[in-house]
Short mmCIF file of N, CA and C in Angstrom, two decimals:
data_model
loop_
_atom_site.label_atom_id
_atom_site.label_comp_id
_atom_site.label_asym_id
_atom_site.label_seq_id
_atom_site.Cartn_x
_atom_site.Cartn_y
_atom_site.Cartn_z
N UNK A 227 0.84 -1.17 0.00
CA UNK A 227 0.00 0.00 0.00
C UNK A 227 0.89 1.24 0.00
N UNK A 228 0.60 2.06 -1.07
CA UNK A 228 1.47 3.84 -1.24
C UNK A 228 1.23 4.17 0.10
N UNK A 229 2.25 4.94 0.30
CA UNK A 229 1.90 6.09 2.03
C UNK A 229 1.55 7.55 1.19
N UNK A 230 0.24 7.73 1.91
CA UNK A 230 -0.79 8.74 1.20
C UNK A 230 -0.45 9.73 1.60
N UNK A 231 0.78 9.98 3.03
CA UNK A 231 1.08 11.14 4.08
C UNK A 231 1.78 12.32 2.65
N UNK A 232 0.71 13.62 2.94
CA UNK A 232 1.31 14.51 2.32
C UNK A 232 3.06 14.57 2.65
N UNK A 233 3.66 15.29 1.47
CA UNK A 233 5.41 15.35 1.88
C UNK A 233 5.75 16.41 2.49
N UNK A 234 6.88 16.65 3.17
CA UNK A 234 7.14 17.36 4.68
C UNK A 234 8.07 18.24 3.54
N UNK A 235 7.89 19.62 3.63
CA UNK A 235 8.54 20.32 3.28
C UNK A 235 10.00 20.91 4.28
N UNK A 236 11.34 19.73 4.37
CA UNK A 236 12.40 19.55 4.98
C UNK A 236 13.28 20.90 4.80
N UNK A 237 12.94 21.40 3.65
CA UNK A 237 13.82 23.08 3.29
C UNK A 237 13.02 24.32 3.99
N UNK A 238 12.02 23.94 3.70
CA UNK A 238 11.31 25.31 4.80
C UNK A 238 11.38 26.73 4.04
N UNK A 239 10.31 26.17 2.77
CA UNK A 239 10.59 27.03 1.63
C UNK A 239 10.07 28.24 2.27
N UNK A 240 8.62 28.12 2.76
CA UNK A 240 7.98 29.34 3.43
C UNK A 240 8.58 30.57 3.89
N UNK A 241 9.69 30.05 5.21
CA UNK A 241 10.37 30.23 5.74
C UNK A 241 11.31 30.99 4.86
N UNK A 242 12.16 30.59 4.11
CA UNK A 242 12.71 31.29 3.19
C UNK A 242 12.46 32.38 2.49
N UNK A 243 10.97 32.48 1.61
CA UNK A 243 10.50 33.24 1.13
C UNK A 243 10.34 34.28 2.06
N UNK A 244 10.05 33.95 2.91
CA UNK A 244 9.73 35.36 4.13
C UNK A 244 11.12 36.17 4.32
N UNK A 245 12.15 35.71 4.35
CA UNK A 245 13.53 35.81 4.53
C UNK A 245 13.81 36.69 3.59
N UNK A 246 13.45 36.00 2.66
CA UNK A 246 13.96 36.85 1.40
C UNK A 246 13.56 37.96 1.21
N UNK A 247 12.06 38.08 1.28
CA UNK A 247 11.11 39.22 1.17
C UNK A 247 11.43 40.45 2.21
N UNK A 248 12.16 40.05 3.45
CA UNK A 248 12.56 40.97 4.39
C UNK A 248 13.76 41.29 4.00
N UNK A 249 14.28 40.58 3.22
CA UNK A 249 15.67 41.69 2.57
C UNK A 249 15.28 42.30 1.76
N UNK A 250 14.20 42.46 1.31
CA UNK A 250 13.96 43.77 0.44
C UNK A 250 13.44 44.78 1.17
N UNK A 251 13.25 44.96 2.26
CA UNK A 251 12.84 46.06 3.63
C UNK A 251 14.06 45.98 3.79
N UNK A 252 15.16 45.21 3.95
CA UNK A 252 16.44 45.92 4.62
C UNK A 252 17.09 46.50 3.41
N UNK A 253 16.89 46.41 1.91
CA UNK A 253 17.27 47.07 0.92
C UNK A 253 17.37 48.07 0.49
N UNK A 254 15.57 48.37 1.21
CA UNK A 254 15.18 49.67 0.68
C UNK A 254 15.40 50.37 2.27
N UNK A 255 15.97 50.15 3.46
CA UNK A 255 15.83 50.83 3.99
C UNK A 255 17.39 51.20 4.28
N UNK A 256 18.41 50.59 3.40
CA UNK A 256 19.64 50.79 3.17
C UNK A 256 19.73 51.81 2.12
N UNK A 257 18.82 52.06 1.24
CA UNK A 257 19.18 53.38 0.81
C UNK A 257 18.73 54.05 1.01
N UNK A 258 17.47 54.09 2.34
CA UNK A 258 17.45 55.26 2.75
C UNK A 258 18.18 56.06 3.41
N UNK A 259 18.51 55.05 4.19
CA UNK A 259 20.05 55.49 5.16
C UNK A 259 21.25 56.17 4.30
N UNK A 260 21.48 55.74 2.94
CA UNK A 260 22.40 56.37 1.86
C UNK A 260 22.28 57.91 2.07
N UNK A 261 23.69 58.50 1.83
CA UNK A 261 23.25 59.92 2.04
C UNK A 261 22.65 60.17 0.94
N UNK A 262 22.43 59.84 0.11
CA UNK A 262 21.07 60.45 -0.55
C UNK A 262 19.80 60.21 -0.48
N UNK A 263 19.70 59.16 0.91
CA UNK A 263 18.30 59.26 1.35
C UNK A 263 17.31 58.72 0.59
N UNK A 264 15.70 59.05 0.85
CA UNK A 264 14.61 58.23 -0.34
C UNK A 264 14.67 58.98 -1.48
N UNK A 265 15.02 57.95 -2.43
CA UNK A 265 14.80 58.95 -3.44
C UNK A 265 12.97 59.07 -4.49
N UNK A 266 13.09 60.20 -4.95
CA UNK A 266 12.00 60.73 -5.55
C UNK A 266 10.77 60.98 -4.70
N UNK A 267 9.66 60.21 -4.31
CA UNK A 267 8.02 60.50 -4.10
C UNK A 267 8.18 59.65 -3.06
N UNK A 268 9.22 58.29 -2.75
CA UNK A 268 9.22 56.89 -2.25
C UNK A 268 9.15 57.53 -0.46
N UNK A 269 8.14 56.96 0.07
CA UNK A 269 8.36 56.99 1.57
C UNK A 269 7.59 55.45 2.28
N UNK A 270 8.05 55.15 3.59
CA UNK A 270 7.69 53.92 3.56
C UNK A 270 7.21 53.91 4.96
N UNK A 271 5.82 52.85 4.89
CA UNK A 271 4.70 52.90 6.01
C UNK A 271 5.10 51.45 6.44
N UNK A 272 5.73 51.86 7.59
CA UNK A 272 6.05 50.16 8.73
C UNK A 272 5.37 49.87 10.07
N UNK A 273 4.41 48.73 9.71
CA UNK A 273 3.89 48.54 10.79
C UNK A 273 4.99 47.18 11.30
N UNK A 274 4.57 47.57 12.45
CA UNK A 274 5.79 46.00 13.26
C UNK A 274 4.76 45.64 14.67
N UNK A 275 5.03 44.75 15.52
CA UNK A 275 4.25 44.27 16.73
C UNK A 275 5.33 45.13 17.60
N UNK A 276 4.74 45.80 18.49
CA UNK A 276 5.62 46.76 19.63
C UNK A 276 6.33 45.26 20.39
N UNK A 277 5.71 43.94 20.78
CA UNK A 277 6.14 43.41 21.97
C UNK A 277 6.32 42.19 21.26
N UNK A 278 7.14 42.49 19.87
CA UNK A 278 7.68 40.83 19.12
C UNK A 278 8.78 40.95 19.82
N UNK A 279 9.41 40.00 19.70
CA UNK A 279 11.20 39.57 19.77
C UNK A 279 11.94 40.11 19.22
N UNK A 280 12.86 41.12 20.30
CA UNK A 280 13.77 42.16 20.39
C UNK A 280 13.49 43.59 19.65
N UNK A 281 11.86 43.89 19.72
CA UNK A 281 11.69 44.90 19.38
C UNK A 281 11.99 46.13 21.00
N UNK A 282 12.49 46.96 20.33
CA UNK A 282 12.78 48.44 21.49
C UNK A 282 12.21 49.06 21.66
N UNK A 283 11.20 49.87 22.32
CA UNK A 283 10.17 51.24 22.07
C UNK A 283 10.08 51.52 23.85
N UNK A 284 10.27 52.68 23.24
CA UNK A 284 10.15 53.31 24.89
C UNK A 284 8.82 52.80 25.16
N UNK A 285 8.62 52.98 27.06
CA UNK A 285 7.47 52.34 27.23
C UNK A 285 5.80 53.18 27.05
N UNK A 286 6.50 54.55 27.29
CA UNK A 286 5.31 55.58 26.83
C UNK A 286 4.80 55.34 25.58
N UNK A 287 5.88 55.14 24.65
CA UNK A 287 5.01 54.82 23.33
C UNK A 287 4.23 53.20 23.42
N UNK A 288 5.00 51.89 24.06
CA UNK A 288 4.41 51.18 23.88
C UNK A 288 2.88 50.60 24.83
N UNK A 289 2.73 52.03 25.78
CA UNK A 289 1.41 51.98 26.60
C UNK A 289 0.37 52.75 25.33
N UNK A 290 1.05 53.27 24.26
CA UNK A 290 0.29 54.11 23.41
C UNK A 290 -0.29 52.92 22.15
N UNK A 291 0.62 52.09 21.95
CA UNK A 291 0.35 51.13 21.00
C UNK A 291 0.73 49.82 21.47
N UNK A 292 0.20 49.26 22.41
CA UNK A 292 -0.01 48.15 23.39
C UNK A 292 0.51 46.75 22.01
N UNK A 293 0.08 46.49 20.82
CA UNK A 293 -0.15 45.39 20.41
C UNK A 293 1.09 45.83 19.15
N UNK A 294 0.85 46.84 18.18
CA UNK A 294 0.90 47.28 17.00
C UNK A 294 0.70 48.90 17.10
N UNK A 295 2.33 49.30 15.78
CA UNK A 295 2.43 50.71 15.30
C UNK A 295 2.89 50.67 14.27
N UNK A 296 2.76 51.82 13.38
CA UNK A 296 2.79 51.65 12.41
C UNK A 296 3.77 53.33 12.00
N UNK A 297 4.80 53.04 11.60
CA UNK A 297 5.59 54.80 11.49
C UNK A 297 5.66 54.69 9.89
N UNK A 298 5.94 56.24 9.98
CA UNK A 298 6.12 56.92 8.55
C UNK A 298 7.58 57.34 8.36
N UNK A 299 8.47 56.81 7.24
CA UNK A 299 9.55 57.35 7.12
C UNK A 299 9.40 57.77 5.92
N UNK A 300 9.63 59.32 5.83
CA UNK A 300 9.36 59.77 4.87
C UNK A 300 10.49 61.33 4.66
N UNK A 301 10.19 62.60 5.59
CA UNK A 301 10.84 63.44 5.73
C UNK A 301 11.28 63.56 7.21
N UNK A 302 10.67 63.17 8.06
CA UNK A 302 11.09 63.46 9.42
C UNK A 302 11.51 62.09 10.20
N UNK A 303 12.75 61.39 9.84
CA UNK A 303 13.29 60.85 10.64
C UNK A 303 14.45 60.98 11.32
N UNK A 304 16.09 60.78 11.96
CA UNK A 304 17.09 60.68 12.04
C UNK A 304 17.58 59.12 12.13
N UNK A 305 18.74 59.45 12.11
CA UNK A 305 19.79 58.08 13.13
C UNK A 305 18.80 56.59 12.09
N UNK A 306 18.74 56.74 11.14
CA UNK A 306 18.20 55.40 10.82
C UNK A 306 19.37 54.72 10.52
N UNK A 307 19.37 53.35 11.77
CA UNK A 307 20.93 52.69 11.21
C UNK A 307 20.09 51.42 10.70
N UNK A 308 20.50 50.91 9.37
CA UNK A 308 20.07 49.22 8.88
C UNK A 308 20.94 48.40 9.48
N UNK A 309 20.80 46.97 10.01
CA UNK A 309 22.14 46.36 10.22
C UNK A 309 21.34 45.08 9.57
N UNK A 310 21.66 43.86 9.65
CA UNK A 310 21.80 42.53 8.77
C UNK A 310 19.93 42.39 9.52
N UNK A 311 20.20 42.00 10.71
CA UNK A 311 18.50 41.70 10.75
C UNK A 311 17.37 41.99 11.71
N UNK A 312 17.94 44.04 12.15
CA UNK A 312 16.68 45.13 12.38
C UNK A 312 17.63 46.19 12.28
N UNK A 313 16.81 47.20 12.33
CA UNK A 313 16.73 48.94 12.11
C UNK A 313 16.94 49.85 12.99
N UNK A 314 16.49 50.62 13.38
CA UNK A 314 16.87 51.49 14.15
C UNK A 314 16.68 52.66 13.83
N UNK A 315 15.69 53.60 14.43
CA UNK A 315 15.25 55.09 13.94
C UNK A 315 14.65 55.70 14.49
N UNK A 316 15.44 56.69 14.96
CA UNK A 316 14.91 58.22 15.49
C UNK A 316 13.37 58.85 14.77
N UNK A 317 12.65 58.52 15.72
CA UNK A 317 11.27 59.53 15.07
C UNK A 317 10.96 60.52 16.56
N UNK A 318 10.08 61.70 16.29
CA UNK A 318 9.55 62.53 17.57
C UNK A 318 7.97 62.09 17.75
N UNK A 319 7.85 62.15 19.04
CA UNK A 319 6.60 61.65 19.23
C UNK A 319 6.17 62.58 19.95
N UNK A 320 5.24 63.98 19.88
CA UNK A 320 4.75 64.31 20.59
C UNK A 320 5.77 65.60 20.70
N UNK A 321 6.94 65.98 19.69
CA UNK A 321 7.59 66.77 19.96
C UNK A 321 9.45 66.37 20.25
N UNK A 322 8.97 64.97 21.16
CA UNK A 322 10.33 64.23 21.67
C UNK A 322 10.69 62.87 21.11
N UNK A 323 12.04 62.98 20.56
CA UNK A 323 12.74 62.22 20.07
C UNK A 323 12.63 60.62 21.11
N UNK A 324 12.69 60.26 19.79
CA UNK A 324 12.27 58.65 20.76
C UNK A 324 13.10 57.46 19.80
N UNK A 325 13.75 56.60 20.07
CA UNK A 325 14.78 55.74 19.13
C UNK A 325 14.07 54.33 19.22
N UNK A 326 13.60 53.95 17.80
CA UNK A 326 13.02 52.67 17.94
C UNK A 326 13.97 51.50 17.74
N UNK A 327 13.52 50.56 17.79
CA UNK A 327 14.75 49.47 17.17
C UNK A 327 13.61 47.85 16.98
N UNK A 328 13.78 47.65 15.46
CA UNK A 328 12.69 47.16 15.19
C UNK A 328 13.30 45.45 14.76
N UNK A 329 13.47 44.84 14.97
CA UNK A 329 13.64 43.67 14.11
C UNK A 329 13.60 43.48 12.65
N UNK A 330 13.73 42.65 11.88
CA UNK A 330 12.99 42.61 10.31
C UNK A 330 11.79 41.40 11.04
N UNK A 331 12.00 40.67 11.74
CA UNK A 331 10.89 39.33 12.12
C UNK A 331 9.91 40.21 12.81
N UNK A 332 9.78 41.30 13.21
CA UNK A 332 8.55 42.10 13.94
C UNK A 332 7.63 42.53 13.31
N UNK A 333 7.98 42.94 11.95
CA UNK A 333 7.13 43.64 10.74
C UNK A 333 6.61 43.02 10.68
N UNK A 334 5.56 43.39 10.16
CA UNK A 334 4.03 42.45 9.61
C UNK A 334 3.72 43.39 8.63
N UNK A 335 3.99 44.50 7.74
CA UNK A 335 3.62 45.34 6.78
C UNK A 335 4.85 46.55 6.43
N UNK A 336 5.39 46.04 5.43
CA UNK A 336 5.98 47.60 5.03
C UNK A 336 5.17 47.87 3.36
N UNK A 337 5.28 49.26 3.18
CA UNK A 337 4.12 49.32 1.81
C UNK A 337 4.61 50.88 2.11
N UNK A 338 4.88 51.00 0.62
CA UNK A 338 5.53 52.09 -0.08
C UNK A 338 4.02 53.11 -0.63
N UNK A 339 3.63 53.49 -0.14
CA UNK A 339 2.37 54.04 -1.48
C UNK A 339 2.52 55.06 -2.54
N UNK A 340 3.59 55.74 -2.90
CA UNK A 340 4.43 56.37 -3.86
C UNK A 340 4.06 54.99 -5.12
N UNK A 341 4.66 53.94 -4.89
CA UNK A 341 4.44 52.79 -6.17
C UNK A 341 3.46 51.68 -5.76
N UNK A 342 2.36 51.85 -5.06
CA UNK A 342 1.81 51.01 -4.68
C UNK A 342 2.25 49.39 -3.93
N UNK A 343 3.49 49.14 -3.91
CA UNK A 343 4.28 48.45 -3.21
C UNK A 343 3.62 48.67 -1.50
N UNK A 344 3.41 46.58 -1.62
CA UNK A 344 3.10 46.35 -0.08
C UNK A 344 3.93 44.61 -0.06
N UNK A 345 4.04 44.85 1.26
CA UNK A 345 4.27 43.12 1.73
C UNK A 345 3.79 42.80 3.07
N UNK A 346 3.09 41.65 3.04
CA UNK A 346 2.87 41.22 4.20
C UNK A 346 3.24 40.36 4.66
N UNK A 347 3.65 40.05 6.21
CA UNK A 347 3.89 38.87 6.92
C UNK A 347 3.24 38.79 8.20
N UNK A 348 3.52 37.22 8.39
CA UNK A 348 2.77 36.71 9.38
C UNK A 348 3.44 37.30 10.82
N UNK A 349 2.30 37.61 11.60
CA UNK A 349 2.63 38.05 12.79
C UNK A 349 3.89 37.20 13.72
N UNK A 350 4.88 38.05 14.70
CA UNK A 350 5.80 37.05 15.23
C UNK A 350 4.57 36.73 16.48
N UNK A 351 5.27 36.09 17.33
CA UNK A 351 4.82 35.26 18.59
C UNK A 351 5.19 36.47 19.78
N UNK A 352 4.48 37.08 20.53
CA UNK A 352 4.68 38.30 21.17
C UNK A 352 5.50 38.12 22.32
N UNK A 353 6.39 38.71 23.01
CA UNK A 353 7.30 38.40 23.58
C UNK A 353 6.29 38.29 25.27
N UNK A 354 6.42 37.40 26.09
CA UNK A 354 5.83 37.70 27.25
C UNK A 354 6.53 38.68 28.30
N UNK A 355 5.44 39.65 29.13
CA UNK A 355 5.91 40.83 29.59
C UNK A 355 6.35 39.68 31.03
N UNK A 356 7.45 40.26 31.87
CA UNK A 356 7.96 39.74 33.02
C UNK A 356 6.67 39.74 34.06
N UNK A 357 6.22 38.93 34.82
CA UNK A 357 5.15 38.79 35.57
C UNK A 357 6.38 38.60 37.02
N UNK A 358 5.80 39.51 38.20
CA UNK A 358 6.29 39.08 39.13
C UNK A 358 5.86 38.22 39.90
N UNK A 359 6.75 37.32 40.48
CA UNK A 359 6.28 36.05 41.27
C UNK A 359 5.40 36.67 42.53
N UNK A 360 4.05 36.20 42.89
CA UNK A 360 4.07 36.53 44.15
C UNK A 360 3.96 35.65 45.22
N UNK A 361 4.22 35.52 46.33
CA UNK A 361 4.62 34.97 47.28
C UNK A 361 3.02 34.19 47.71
N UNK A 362 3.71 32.73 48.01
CA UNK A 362 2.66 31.27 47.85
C UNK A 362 1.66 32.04 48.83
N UNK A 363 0.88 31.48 49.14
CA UNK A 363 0.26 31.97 50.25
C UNK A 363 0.35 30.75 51.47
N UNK A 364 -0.10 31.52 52.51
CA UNK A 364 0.18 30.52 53.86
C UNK A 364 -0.90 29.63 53.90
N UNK A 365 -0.46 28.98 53.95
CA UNK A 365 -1.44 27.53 54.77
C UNK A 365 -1.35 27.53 56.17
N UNK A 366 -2.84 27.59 56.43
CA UNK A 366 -3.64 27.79 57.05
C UNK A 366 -4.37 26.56 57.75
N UNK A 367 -4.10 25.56 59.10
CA UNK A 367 -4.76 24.84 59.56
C UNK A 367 -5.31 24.23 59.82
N UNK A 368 -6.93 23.70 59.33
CA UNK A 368 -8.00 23.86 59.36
C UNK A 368 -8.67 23.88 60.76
N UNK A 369 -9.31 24.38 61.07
CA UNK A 369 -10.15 24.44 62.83
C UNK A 369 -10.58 22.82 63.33
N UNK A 370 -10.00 22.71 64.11
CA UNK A 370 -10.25 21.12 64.37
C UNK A 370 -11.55 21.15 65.20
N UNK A 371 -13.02 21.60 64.35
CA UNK A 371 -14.05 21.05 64.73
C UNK A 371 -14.72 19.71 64.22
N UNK A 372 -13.78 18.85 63.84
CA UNK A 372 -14.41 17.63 63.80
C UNK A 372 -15.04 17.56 62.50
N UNK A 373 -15.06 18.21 61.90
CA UNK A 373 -15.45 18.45 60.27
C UNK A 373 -14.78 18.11 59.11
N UNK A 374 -14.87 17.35 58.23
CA UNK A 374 -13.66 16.58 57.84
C UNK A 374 -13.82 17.37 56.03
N UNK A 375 -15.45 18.02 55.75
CA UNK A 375 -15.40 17.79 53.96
C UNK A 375 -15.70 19.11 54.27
N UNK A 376 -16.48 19.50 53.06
CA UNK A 376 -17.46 20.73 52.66
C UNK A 376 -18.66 20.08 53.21
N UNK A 377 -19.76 21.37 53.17
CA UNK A 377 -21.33 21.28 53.18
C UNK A 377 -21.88 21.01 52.17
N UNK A 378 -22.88 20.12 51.81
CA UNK A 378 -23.25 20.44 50.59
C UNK A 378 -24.90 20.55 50.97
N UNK A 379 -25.58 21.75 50.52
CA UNK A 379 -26.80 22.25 50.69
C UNK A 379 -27.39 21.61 49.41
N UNK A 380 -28.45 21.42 49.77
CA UNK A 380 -30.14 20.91 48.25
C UNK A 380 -30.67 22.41 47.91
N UNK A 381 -30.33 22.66 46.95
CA UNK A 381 -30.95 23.49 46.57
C UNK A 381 -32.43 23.68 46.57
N UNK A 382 -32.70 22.48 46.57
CA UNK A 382 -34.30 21.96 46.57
C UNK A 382 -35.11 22.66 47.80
N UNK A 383 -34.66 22.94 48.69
CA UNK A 383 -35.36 23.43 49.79
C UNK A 383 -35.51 24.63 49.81
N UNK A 384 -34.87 25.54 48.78
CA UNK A 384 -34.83 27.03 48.36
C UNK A 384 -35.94 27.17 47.13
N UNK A 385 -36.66 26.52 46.56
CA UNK A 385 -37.30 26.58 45.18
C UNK A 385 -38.45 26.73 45.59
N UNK A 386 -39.38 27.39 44.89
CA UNK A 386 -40.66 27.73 45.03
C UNK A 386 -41.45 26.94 44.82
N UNK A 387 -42.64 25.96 45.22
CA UNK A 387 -43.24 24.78 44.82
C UNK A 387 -44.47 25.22 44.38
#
């Protein structure tokens, strides 16, 4: 009898393609960084998850966008450094300079609308916020009246007949 089991994709083409597709966000955001900057009409709309894996955002901004943000690099950024695999960029929020630092695996949307250029990816896995331990609670005795379970009441004697 044939084995009917669909075949296991062992290369992890998916995976790849996504890879790939995020070097074209670190492409285009390598020449923005070029001193000649974006060129022509081109500006670029990045949404990323504030609380993926090794994303940076001050915490004021990320009480402002708890899940997901989405910035504009266009004329008002600084300090945008690209490195192999996240970013880094000065935007003002509110007046005050604030330095993000984004992953390429955090994005879930960059899209150019100068050329109608978009890409999407699948959301990362959100990083969990530190929970503090709190202390067990005490155990407690029980009153040695000779009582060994719970009560259990009939509801039946409460019902209206």
């Amino acid at each position: 009898m044939a084995d009917d089991a669909p075949p296991i994709d062992e290369m992890h083409y998916e995976k790849l393609a996504q890879d790939a597709l995020r070097g074209v966000i670190r492409a285009a955001l390598e020449r923005a960084a070029s001193p000649g900057g974006i060129p022509g009409a081109h500006h670029f709309y990045i949404t990323f998850k504030t609380r993926g894996p090794g994303v940076s955002v001050p915490p004021d901004v990320v009480a402002k966008y708890p899940d997901e943000m989405t910035v504009v690099l266009q004329h008002q950024y600084w300090d945008l450094a690209v490195e192999h695999d996240l970013f880094s960029v000065m935007l003002k929020f509110g007046g005050m300079p604030k330095v993000l630092t984004v992953p390429y695996t955090a994005v879930t949307r960059f899209y150019d609308p100068s050329v109608q250029f978009l890409l999407q990816f699948e959301a990362p896995e959100p990083v969990a916020e530190p929970v503090a331990e709190l202390p067990a609670p005490k155990r407690t005795e029980p009153s040695p009246s000779g009582d060994d379970g719970p009560k259990v009441v009939s509801l039946d004697q409460f019902r209206k007949k």
